[in-house]
GROMACS .gro file of C-alpha atoms in nm:
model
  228
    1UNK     CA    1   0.781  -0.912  -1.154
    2UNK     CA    2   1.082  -1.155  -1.050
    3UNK     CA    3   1.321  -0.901  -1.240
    4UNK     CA    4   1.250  -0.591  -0.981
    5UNK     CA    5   1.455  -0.482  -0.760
    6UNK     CA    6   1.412  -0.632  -0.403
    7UNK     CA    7   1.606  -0.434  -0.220
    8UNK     CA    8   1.667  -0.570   0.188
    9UNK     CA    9   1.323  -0.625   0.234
   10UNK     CA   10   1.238  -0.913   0.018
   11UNK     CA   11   0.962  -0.721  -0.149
   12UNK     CA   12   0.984  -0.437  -0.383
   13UNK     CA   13   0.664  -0.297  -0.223
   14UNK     CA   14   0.766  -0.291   0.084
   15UNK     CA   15   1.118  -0.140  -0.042
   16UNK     CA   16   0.920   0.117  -0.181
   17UNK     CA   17   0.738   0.168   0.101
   18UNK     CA   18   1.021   0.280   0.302
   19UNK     CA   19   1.143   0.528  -0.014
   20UNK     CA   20   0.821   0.702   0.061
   21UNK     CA   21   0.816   0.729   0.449
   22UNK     CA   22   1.206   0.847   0.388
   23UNK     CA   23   1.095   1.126   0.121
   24UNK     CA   24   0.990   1.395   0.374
   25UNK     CA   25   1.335   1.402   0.501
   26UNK     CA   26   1.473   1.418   0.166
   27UNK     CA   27   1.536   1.846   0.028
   28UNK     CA   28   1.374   1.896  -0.308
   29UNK     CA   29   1.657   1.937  -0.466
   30UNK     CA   30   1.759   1.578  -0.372
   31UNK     CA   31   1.409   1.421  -0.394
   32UNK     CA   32   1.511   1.323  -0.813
   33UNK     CA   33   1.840   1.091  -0.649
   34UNK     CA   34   1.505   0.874  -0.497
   35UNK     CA   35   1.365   0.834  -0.872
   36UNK     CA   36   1.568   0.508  -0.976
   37UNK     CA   37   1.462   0.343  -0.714
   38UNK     CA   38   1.049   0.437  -0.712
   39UNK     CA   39   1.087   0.348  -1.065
   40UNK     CA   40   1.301  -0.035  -1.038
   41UNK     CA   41   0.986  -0.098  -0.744
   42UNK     CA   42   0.726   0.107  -0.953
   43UNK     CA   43   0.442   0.045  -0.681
   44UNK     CA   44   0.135   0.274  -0.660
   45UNK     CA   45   0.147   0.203  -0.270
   46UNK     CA   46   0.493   0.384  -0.300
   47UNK     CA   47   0.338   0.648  -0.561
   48UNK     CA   48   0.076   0.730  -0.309
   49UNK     CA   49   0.287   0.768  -0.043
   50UNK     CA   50   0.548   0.978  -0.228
   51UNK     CA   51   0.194   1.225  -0.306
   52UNK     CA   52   0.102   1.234   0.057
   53UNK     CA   53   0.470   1.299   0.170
   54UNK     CA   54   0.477   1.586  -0.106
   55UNK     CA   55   0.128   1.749  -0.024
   56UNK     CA   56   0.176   1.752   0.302
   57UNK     CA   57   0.579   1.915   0.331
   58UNK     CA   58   0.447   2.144  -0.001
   59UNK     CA   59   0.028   2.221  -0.008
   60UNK     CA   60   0.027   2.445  -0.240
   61UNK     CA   61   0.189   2.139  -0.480
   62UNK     CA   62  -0.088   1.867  -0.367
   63UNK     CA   63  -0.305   1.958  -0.694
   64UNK     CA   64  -0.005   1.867  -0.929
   65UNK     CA   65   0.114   1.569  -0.731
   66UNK     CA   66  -0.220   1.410  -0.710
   67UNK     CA   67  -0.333   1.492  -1.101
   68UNK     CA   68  -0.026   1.318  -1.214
   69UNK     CA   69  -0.136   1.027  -0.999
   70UNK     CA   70  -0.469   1.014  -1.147
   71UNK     CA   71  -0.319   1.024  -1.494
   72UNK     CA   72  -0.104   0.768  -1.448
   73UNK     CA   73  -0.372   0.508  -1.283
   74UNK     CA   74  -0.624   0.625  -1.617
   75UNK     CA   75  -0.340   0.555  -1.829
   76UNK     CA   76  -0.302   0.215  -1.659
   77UNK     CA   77  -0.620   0.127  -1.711
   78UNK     CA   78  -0.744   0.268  -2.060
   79UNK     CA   79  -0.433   0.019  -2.170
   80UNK     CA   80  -0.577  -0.289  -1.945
   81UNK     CA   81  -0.826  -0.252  -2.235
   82UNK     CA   82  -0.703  -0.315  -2.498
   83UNK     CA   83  -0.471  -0.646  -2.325
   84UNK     CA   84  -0.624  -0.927  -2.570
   85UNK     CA   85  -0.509  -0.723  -2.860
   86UNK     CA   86  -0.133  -0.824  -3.030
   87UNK     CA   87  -0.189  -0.535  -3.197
   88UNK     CA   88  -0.355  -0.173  -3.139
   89UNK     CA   89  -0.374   0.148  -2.941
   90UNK     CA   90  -0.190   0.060  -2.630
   91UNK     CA   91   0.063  -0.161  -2.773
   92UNK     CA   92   0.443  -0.016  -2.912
   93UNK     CA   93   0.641  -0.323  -3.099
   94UNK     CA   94   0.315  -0.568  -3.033
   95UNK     CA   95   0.399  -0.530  -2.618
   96UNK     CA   96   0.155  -0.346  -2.381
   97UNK     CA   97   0.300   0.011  -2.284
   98UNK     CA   98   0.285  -0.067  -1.921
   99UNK     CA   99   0.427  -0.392  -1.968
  100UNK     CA  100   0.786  -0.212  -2.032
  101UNK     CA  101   0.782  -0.092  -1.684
  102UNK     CA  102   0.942  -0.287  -1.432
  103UNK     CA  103   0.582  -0.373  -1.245
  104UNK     CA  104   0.417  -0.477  -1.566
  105UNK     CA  105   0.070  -0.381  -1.597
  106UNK     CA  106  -0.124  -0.661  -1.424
  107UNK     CA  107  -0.399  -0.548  -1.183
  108UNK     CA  108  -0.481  -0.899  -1.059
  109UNK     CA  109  -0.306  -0.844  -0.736
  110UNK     CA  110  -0.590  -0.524  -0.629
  111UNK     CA  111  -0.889  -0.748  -0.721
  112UNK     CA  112  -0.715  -1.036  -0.506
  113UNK     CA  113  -0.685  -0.745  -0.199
  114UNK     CA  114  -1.028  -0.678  -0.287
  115UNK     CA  115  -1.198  -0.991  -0.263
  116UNK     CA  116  -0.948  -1.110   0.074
  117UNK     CA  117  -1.083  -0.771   0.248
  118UNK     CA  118  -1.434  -0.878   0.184
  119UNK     CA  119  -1.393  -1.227   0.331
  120UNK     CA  120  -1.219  -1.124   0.623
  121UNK     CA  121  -1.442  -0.863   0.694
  122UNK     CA  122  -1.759  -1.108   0.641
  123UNK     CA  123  -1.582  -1.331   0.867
  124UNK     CA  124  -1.483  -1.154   1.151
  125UNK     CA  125  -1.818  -0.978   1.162
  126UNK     CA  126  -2.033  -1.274   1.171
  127UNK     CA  127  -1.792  -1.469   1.418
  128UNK     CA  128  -1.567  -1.322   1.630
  129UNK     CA  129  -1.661  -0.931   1.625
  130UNK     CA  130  -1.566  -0.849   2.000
  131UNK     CA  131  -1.253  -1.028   2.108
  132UNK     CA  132  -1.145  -1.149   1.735
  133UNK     CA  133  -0.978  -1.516   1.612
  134UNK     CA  134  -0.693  -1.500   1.765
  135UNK     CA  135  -0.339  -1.404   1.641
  136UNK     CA  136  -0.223  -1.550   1.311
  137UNK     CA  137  -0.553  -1.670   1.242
  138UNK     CA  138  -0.570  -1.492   0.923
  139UNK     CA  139  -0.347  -1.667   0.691
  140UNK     CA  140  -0.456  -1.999   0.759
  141UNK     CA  141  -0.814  -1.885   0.635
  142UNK     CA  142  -0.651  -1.675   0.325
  143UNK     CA  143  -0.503  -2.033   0.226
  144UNK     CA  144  -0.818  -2.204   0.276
  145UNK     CA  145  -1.058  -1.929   0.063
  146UNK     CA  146  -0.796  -1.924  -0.186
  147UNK     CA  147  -0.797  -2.276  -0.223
  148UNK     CA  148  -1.207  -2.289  -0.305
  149UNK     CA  149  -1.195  -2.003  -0.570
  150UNK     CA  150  -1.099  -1.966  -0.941
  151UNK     CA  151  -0.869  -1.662  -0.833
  152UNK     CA  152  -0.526  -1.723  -0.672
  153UNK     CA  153  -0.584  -1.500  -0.313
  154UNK     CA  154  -0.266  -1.320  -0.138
  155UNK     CA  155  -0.215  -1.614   0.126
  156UNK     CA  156   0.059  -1.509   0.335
  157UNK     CA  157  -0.087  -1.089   0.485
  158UNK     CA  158  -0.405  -0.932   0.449
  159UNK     CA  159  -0.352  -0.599   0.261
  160UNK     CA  160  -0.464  -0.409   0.517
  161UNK     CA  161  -0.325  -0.342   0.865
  162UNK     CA  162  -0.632  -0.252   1.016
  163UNK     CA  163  -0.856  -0.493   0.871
  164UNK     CA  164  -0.604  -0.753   0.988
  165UNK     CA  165  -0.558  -0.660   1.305
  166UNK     CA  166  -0.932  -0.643   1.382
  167UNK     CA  167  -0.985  -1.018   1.256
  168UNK     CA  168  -0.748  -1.095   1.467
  169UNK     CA  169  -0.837  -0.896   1.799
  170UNK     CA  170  -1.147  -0.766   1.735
  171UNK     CA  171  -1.319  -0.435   1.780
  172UNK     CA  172  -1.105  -0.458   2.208
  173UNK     CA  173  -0.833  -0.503   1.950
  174UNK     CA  174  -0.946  -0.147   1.760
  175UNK     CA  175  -1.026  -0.005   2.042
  176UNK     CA  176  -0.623   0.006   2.121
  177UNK     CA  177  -0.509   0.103   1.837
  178UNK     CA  178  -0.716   0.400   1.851
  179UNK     CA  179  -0.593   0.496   2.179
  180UNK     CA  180  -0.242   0.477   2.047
  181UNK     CA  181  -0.258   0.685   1.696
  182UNK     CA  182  -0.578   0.948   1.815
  183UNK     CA  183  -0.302   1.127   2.055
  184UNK     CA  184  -0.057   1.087   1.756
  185UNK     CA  185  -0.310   1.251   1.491
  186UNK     CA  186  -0.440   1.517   1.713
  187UNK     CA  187  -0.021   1.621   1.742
  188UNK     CA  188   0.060   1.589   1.312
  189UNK     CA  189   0.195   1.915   1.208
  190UNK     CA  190   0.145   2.034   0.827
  191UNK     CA  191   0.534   2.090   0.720
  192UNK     CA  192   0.707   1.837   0.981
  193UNK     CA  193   0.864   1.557   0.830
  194UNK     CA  194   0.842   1.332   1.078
  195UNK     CA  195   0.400   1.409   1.090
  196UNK     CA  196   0.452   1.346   0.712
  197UNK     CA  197   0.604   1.031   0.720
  198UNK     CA  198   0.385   0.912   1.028
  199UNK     CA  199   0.118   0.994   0.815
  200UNK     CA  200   0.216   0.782   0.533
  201UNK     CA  201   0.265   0.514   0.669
  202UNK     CA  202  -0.086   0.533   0.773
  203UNK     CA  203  -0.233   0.580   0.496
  204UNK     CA  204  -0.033   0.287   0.323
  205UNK     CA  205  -0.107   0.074   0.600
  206UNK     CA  206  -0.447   0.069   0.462
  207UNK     CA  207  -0.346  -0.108   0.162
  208UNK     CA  208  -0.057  -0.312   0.228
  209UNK     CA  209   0.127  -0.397   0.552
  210UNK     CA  210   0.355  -0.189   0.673
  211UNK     CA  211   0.314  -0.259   1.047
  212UNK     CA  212   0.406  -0.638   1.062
  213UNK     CA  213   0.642  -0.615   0.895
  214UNK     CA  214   0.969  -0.600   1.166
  215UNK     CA  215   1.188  -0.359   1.004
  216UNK     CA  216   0.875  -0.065   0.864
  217UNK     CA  217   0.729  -0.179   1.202
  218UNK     CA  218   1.035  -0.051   1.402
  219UNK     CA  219   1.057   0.254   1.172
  220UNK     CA  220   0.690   0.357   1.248
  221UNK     CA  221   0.748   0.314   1.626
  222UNK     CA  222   1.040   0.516   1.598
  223UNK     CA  223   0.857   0.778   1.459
  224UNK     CA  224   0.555   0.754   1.702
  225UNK     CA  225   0.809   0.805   1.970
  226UNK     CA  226   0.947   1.113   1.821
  227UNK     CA  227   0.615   1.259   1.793
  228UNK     CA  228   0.486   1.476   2.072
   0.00000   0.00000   0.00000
């Protein structure tokens, strides 16, 4: 994983990240120029966003996009079976097939997101549901669960803007952010690039971090403003 490309943003995710919210704007015809670098990051966040930007500039190509997707994640994980084997099915010269790509083929890092998610939702619910912890709360706790378990936990962001947000501020805290992306949603328009790239960032936002982080942050903004 320390061998990918990092790009400006210090993480390939989030480098990828910002390929897909760019793709919209991209022509087709260009769209294959974007390939080296969705490949050196080789995220599924960035996959997934790439499929939403796609789907919603082409519909009639969603079925395509999203089949390869599936294909690729069954792939992924049909080979996580056969991982205590030197030898076997899913290896080619005794190494992993997913382990030539430039992610690998871990999937430690969604059960981490996983089990973070659950805490922080336990938490917030059962302490602070109205008004929330407090800013930066979060990643003092993510150090402190992480510390008690037998699985290393993701110490520094929760995975999930939302989820973050509303440990932090609560369901007042929600209850904003609502106001600011319903007027937003109820404007997206199937074939804009700018709704499409909104839209991905949403969506991505659900499983990574998009929105605290200052540059995709700004970007996202950017493109709220442009929206009607």
């Amino acid at each position: 994983l320390g061998h990918r490309m990092k790009g400006t943003y210090g993480s390939p995710v989030l480098t990828a990240i910002s390929l897909s919210a760019v793709a919209p704007f991209v022509p087709w015809y260009v769209i294959p120029l974007l390939a080296p670098g969705v490949y050196l990051t080789f995220s599924f966040t960035c996959f997934i966003g790439v499929a939403i930007a796609t789907t919603w500039m082409m519909p009639q190509s969603g079925v395509y996009v999203w089949s390869g997707l599936a294909v690729l994640l069954v792939a992924l994980l049909l080979a996580k079976r056969h991982e205590v084997d030197v030898v076997g099915p899913a290896t080619f010269r005794n190494q992993r097939l997913f382990e030539w790509t430039p992610r690998g083929d871990s999937t430690d890092g969604w059960w981490s997101r996983l089990i973070l998610d659950r805490l922080m939702l336990e938490h917030w619910w059962t302490a602070a549901r109205w008004l929330g912890h407090g800013p930066g709360h979060a990643q003092g706790e993510a150090r402190k669960w992480g510390s008690r378990g037998d699985r290393d936990l993701l110490s520094g962001e929760c995975h999930c803007d939302v989820l973050q947000h509303v440990y932090e501020y609560g369901l007042l805290g929600l209850a904003a952010v609502l106001a600011f992306c319903v007027p937003i949603v109820m404007n997206l328009r199937i074939g804009d690039p700018w709704s499409a790239a909104w839209l991905v960032l949403l969506v991505v936002s659900a499983i990574h971090y998009p929105a605290r982080h200052p540059a995709l942050g700004l970007m996202w903004l950017a493109i709220s403003a442009r929206l009607p």
